[in-house]
Coordinates of C-alpha atoms and ligand atoms in Angstrom, one line a residue:
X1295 CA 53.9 -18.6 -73.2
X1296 CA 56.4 -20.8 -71.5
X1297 CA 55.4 -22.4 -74.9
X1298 CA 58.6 -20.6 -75.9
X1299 CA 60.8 -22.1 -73.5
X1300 CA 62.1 -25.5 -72.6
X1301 CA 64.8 -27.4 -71.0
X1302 CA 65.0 -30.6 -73.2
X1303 CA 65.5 -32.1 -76.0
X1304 CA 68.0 -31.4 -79.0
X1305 CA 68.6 -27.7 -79.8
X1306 CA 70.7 -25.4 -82.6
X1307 CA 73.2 -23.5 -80.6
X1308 CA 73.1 -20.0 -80.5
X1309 CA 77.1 -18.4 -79.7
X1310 CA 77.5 -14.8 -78.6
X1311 CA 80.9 -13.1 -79.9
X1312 CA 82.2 -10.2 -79.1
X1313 CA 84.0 -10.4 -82.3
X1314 CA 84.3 -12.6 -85.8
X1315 CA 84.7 -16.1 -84.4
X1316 CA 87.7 -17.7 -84.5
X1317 CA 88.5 -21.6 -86.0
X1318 CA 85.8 -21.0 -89.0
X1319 CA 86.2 -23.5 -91.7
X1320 CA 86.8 -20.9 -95.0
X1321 CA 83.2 -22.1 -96.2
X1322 CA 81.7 -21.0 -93.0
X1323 CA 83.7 -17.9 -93.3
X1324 CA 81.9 -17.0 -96.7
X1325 CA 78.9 -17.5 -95.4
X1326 CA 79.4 -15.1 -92.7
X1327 CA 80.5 -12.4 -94.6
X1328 CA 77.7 -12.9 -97.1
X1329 CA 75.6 -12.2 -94.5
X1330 CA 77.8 -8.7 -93.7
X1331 CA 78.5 -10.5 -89.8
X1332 CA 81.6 -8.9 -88.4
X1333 CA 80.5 -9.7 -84.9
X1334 CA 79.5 -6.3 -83.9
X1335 CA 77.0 -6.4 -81.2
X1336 CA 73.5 -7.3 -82.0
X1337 CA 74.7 -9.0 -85.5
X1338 CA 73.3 -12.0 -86.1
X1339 CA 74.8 -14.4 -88.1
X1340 CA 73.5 -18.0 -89.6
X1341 CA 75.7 -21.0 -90.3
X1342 CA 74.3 -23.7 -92.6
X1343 CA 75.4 -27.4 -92.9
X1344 CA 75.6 -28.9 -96.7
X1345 CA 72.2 -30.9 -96.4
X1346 CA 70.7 -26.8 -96.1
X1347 CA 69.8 -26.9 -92.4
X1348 CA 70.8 -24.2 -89.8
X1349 CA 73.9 -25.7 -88.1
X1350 CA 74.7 -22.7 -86.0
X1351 CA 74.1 -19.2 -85.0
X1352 CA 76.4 -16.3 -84.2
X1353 CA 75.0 -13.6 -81.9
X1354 CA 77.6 -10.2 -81.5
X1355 CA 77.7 -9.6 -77.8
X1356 CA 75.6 -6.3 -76.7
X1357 CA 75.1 -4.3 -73.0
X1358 CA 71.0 -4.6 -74.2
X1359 CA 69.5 -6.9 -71.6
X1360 CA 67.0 -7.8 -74.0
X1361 CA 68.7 -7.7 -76.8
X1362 CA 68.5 -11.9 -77.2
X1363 CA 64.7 -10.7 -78.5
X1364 CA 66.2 -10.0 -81.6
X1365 CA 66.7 -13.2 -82.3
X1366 CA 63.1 -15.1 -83.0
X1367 CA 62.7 -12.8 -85.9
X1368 CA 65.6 -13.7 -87.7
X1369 CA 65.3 -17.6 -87.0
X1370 CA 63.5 -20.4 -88.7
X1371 CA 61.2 -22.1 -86.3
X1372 CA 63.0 -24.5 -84.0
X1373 CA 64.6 -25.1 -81.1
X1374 CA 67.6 -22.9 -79.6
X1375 CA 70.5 -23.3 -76.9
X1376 CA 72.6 -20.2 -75.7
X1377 CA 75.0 -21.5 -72.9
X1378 CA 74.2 -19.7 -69.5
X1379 CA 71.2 -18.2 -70.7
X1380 CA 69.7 -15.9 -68.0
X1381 CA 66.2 -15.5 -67.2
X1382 CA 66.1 -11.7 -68.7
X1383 CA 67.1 -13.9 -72.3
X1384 CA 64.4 -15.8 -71.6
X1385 CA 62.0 -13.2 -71.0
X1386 CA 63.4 -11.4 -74.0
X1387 CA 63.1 -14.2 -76.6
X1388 CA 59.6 -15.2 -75.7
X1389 CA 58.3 -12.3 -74.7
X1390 CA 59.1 -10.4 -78.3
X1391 CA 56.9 -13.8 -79.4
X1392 CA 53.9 -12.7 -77.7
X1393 CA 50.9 -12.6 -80.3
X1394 CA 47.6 -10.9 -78.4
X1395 CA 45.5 -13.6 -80.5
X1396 CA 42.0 -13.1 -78.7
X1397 CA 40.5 -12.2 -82.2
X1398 CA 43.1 -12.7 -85.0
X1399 CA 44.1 -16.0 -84.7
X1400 CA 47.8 -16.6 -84.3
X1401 CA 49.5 -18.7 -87.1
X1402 CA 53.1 -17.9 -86.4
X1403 CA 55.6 -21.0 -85.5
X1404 CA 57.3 -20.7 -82.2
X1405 CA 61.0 -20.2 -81.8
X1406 CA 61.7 -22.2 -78.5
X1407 CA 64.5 -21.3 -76.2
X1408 CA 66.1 -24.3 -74.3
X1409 CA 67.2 -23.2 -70.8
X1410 CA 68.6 -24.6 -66.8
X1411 CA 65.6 -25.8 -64.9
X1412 CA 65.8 -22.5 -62.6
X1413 CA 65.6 -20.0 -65.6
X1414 CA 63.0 -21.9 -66.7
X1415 CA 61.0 -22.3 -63.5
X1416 CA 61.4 -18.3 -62.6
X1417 CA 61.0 -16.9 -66.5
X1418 CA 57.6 -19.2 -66.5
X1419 CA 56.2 -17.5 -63.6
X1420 CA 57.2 -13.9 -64.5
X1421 CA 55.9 -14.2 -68.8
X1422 CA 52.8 -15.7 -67.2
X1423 CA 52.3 -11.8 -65.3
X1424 CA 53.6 -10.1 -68.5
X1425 CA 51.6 -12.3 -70.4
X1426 CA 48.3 -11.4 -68.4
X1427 CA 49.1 -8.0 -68.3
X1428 CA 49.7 -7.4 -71.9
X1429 CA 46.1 -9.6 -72.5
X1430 CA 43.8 -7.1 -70.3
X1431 CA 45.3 -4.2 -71.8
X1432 CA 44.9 -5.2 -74.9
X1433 CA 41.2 -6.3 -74.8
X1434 CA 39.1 -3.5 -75.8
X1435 CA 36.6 -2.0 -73.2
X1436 CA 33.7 -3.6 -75.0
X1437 CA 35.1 -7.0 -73.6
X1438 CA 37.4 -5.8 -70.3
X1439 CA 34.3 -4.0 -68.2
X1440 CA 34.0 -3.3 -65.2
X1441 CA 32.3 -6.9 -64.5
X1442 CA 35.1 -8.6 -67.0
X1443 CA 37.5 -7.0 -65.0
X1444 CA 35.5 -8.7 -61.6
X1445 CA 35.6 -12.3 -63.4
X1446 CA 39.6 -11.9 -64.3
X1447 CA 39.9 -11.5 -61.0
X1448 CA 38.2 -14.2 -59.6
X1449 CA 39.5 -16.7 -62.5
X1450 CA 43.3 -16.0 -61.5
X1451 CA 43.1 -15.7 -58.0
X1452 CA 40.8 -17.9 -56.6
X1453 CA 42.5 -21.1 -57.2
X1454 CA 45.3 -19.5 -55.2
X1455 CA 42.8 -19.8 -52.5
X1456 CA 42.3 -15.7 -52.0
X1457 CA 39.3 -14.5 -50.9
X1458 CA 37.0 -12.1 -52.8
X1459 CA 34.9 -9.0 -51.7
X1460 CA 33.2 -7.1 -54.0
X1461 CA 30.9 -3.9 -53.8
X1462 CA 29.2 -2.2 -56.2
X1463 CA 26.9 0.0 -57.6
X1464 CA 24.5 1.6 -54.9
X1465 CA 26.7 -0.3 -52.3
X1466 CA 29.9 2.2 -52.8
X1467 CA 27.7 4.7 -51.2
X1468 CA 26.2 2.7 -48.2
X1469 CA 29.9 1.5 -47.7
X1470 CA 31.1 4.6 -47.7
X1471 CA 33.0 4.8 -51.5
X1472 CA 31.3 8.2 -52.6
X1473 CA 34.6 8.8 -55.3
X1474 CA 34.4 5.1 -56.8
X1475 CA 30.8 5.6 -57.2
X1476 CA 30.3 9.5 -58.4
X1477 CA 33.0 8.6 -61.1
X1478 CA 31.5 5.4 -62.5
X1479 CA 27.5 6.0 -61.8
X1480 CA 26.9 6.9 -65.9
X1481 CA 28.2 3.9 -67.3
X1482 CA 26.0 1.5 -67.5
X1483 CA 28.0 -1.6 -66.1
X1484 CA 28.2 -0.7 -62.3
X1485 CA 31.3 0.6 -60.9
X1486 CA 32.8 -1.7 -58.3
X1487 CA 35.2 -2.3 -55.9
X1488 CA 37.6 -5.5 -55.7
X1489 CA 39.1 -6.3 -52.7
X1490 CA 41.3 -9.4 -52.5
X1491 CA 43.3 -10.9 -49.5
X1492 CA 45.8 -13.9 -49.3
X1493 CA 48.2 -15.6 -47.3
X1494 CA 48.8 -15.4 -43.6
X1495 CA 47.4 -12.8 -41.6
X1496 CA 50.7 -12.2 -39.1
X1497 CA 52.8 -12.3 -42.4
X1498 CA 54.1 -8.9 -43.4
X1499 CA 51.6 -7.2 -45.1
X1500 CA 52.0 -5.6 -48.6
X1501 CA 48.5 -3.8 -50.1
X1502 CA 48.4 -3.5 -54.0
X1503 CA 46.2 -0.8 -55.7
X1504 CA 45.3 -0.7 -59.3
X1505 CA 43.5 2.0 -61.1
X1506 CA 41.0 -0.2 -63.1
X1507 CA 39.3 2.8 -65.4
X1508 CA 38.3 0.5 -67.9
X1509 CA 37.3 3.0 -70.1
X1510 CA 38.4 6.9 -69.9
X1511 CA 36.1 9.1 -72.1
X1512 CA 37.6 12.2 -70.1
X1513 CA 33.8 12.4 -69.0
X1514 CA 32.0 15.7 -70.1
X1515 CA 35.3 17.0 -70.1
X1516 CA 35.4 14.4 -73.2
X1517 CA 38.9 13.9 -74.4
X1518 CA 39.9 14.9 -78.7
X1519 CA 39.8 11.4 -80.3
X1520 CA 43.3 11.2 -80.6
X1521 CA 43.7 11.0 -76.6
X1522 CA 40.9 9.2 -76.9
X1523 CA 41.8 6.2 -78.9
X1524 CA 44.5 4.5 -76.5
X1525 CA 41.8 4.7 -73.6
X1526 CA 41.1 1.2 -73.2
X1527 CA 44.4 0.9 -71.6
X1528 CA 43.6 2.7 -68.6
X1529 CA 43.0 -0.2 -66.9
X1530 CA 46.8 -1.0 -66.6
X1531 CA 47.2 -0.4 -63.4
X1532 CA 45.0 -2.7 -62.6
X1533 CA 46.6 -4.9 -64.8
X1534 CA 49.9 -4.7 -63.0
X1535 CA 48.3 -5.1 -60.0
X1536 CA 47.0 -8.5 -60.7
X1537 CA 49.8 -9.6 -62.6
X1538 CA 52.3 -8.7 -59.3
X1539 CA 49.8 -10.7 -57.2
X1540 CA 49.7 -13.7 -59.6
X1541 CA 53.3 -13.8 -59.1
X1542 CA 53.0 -13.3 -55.7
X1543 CA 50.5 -15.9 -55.1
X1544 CA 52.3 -18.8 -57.6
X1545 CA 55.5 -18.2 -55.6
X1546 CA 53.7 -18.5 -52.7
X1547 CA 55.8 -15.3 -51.2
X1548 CA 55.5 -15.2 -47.1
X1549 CA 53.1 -12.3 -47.2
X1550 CA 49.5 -11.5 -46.4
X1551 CA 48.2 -9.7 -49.4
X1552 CA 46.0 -7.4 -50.1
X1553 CA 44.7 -6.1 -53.7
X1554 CA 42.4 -3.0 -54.1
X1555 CA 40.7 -2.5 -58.1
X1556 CA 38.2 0.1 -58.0
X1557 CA 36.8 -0.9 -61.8
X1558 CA 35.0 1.8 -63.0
X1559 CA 34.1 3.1 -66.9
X1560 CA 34.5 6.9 -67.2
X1561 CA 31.3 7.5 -69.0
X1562 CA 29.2 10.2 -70.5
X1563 CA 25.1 9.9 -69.8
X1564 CA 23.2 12.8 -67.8
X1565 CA 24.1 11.4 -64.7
X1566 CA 27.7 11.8 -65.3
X1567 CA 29.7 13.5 -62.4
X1568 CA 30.4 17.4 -64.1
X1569 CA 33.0 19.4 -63.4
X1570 CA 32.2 21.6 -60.3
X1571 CA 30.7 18.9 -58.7
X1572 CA 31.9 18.7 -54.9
X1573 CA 31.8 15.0 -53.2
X1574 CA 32.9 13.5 -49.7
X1575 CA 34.8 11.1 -49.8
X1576 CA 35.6 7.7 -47.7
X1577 CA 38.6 9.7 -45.8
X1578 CA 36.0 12.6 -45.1
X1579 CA 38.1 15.3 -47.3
X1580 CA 35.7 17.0 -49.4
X1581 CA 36.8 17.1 -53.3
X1582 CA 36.2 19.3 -56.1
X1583 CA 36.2 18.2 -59.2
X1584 CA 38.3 20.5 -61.8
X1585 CA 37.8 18.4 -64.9
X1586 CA 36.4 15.1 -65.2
X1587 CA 39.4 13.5 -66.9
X1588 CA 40.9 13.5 -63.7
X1589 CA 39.0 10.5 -62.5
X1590 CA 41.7 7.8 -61.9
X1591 CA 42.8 9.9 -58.7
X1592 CA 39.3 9.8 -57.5
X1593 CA 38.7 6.0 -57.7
X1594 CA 42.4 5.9 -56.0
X1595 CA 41.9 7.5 -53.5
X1596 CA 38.9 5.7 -51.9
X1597 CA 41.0 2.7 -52.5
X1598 CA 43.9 4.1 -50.8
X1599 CA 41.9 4.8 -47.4
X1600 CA 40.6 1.6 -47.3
X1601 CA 44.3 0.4 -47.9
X1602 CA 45.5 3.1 -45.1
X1603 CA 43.2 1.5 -42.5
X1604 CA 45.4 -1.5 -42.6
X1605 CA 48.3 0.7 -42.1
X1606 CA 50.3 -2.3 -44.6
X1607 CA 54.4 -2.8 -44.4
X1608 CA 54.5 -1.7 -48.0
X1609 CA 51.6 -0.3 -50.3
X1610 CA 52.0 0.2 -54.0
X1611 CA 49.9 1.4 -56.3
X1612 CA 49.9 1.5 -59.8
X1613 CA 47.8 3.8 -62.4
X1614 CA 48.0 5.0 -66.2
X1615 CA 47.6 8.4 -64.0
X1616 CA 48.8 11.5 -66.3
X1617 CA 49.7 12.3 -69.6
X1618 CA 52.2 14.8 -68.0
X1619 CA 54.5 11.5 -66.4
X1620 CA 54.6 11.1 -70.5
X1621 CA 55.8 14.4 -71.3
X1622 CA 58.4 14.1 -68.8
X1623 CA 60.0 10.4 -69.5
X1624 CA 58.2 9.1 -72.2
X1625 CA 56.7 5.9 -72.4
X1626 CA 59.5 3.2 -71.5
X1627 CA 60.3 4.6 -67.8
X1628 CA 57.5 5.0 -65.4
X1629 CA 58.4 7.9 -62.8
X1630 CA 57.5 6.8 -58.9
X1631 CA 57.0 8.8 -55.7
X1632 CA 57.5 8.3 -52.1
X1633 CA 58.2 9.8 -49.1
X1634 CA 60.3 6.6 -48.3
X1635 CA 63.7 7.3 -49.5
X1636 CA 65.6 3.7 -48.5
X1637 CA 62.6 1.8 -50.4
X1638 CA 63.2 4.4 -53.1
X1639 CA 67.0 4.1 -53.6
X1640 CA 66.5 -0.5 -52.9
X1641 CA 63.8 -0.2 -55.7
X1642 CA 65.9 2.1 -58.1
X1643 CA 68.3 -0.2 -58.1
X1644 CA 66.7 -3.2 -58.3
X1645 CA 64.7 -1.9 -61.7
X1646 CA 67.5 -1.1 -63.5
X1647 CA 69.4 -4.5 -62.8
X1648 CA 66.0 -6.7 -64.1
X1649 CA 65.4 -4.1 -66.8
X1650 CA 61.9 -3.4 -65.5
X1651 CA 63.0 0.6 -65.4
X1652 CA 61.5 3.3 -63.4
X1653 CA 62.7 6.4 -61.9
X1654 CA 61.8 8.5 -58.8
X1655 CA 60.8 12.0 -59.3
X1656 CA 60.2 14.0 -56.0
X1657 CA 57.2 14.6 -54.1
X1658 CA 58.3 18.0 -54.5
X1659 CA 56.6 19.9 -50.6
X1660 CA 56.3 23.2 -52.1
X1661 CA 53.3 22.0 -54.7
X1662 CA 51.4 19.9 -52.1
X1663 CA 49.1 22.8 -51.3
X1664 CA 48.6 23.7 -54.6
X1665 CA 45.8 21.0 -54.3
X1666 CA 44.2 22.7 -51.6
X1667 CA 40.4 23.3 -52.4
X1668 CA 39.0 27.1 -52.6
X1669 CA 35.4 26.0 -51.0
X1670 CA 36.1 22.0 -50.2
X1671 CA 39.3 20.4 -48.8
X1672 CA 40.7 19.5 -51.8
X1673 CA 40.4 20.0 -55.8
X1674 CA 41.0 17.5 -57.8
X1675 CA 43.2 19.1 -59.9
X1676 CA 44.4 21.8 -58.4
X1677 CA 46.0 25.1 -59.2
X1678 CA 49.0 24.6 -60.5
X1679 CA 49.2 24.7 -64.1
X1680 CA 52.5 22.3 -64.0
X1681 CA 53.8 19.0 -62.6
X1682 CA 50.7 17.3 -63.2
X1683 CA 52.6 13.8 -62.7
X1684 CA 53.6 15.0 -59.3
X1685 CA 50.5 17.3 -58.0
X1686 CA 48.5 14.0 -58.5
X1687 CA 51.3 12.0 -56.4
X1688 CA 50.2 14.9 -53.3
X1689 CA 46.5 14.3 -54.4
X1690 CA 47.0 10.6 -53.2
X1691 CA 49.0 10.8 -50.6
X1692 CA 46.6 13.2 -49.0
X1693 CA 44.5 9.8 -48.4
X1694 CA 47.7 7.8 -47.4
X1695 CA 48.4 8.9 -43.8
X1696 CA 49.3 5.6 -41.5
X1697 CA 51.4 3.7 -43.8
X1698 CA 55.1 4.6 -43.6
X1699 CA 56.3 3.0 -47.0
X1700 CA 54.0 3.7 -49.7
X1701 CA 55.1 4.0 -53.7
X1702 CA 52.7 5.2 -56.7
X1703 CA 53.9 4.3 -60.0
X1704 CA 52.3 6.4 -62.8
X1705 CA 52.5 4.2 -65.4
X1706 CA 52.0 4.1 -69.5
X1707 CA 51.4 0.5 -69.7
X1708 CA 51.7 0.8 -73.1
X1709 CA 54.4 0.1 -76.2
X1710 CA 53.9 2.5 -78.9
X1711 CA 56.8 1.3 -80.6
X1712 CA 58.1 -2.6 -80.7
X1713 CA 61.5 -3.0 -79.3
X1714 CA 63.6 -6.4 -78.7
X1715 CA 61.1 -8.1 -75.8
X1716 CA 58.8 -5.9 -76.4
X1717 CA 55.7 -6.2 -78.4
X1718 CA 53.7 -3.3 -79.5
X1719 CA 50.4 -2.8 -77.0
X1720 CA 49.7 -3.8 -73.5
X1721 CA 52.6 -4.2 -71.5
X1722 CA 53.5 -4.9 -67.8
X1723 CA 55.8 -1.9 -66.1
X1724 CA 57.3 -2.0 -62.8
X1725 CA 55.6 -5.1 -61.5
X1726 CA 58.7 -7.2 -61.9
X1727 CA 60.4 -4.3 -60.4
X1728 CA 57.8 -4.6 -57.4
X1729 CA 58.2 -8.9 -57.3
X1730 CA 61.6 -8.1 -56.7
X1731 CA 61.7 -5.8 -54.0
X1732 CA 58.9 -7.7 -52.0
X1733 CA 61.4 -10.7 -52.4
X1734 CA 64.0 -9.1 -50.8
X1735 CA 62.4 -7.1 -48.0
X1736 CA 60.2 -9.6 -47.1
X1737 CA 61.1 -13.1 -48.1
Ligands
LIG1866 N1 44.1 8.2 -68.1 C1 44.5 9.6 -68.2 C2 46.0 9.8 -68.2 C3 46.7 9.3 -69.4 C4 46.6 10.0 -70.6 C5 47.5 8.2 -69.3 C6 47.3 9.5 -71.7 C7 48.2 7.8 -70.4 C8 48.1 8.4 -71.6 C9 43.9 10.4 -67.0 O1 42.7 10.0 -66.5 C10 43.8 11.8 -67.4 O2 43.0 12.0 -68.3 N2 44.6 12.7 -66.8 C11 44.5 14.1 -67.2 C12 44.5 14.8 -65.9 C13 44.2 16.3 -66.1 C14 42.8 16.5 -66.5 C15 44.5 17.0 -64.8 C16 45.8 14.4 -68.0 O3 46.8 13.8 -67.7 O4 45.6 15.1 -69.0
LIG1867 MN1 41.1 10.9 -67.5
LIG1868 MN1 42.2 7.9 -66.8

């Protein structure tokens, strides 16, 4: 993808007006207003030499940090120059490029975006997580399994030098990871769990979860097909998570890391985990299960208590968790929760200034014992017939009880609906959001 950037050779210049430009030859001027350019923002407007080839472009000036991903569309293929380019234009005009070409082969020309050497260097690193992410995502389950999902993981991060643990299958319950295992037992690729580390030990320590449900049937509780078809996508958290720690790791960030995936399918076969079912799990809490669509919180939460051992300076996790953080901001803004309110102001900030938004909702105390169990410690679901986003926030951080700064991003990982920078499908939320926070706590 940093096929779509450069930072030689000769380039058509791109100029960004916040009106019609002035000191146009009267030609130049017709062929402007031929194209209805007035220099409002967004407009795009073409200037061609005699001999028929683009000479220059006109972009009208807009407060839409992406909005230079309007551009590829409406140039030929070539070679572009906007003076002072950031690295949000860059990410913008290659990233609305992106083609998920695993099996339709691409035959679109690039439209390259000449930029500084430091735009380059940091926009390379970040489209090569967006990238990533959007790939997995978009790979249907019969491809991104539970083992796929293993060998991902050890393709991108072992040349970084992390180290690799996995467990699975019958070992989840000799290890004691009774949720990963009950949850992913029907399918019949075994469920596993991931567990990555990196960098120096006495660094500060950051721990990223990722919900990896590679596949979420809903279980017996089997979802209608329209909730159905998107399900493939449920592995975005874990997604995210590797994408954050490929950054991490090819910035070679002072930290110790540590990633959690508990891949799992959410199958149906008479095996399956039912609804009713009560199972311990690796904190000791007993949980009831109230439907088995709520699985992702399950896998999570084993995950978590391994993370919570650690007691890390910052754990995130990050999981395509409800269809009720959906209903309440729609598919562009992930909501996030934690109890930490100077990481949650810092990160507020920081993802609205990289346009990687999210937004806090609250952790609201008075529905924490909603999830209270009648007969077991907890229910999976609850009994709360509202704020399913945030009753699934107090389901996890029933298993998060050492680590004082710990965020869960309920993500959609998902574009239903292209916008500039942003393709339809598989798409990378809050990780860049994350990078960025980790740089300037820690580094
Ligand atoms: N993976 C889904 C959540 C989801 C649905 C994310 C649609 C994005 C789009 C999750 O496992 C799920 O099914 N959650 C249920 C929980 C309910 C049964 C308590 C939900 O949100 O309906
Ligand atoms: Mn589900
Ligand atoms: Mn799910």
């Amino acid at each position: 993808m940093s096929l779509f950037l450069t930072t030689t050779g000769n380039a058509t210049l791109i100029f960004c007006v916040k009106d019609m430009p002035l000191n146009l030859s009267p030609s130049e001027l017709a062929q402007l207003a031929s194209q209805d350019f007035k220099g409002k923002p967004n407009q795009i407007g073409l200037i061609y030499a005699s001999n028929g080839a683009l000479e220059r472009v006109y972009f009208g000036k807009s407060d839409d940090l992406y909005a230079l991903g309007r551009l590829p569309a409406a140039l030929p293929a070539g070679v572009y120059e906007l003076t002072g380019a950031t690295t949000l234009d860059a990410l913008a005009f290659a990233g609305n490029q992106y083609k998920f070409s695993r099996y339709k082969k691409d035959t679109s020309t690039a439209r390259v975006l000449k930029v500084s050497q430091s735009v380059y260097d940091e926009a390379a690193v970040l489209l090569a997580g967006i990238v990533l992410a959007r790939d997995l995502v978009n790979t249907p389950a019969n491809d991104m399994t539970p083992a796929a999902l293993e060998s991902v993981s050890r393709e991108t991060l072992l040349p970084h030098g992390a180290v690799i643990k996995v467990t699975k299958g019958e070992d989840l319950l000799t290890e004691n990871f009774p949720l990963i295992y009950h949850v992913g037992k029907a399918s019949s690729v075994a469920p596993r769990l991931i567990d990555v580390t990196w960098g120096r030990s006495d660094a500060p320590k950051v721990t990223i979860v990722g919900k990896g449900v590679c596949f979420d049937t809903g279980g017996l509780n089997i979802k209608p097909d329209s909730g159905m078809l998107l399900m493939k996508k449920d592995m975005g958290g874990a997604a995210t998570a590797l994408a954050l720690a490929h950054m991490i790791m090819t910035l070679k960030l002072d930290v110790r890391l540590r990633l959690l995936i508990p891949a799992v399918e959410n199958a149906i076969a008479g095996n399956a985990f039912r609804p009713s079912d009560i199972y311990p799990s690796r904190k000791g809490l007993t949980v009831e299960i109230g439907n088995t669509d709520a699985e992702g919180r399950l896998v999570l939460a084993d995950a978590l208590t391994l993370a919570d051992d650690d007691a890390p300076d910052l754990l995130i996790d990050f999981a395509t968790l409800t269809g009720a953080a959906r209903v309440a901001l729609g598919p562009d803004i992930p909501p996030f929760y934690t109890h930490d309110d100077g990481l949650a102001s810092e990160l507020q900030a920081i993802s609205f200034k990289i346009n990687d938004p999210v937004w806090r909702m609250p952790l609201w105390k008075a529905y924490d014992s909603s999830m209270d169990g009648k007969i077991s410690d907890l229910s999976s679901t609850g009994s709360l017939p509202f704020a399913g986003s945030i009753t699934a926030g107090h389901f996890l951080n029933r298993f998060v009880t050492k680590t004082k700064s710990y965020v869960h991003f309920d993500i959609f990982a998902h574009v239903p609906v292209a916008s500039p920078g942003r393709t339809f499908g598989g798409e990378l939320q809050a990780a860049r959001a994350c990078l960025a926070l980790i740089q300037s706590k820690f580094c």
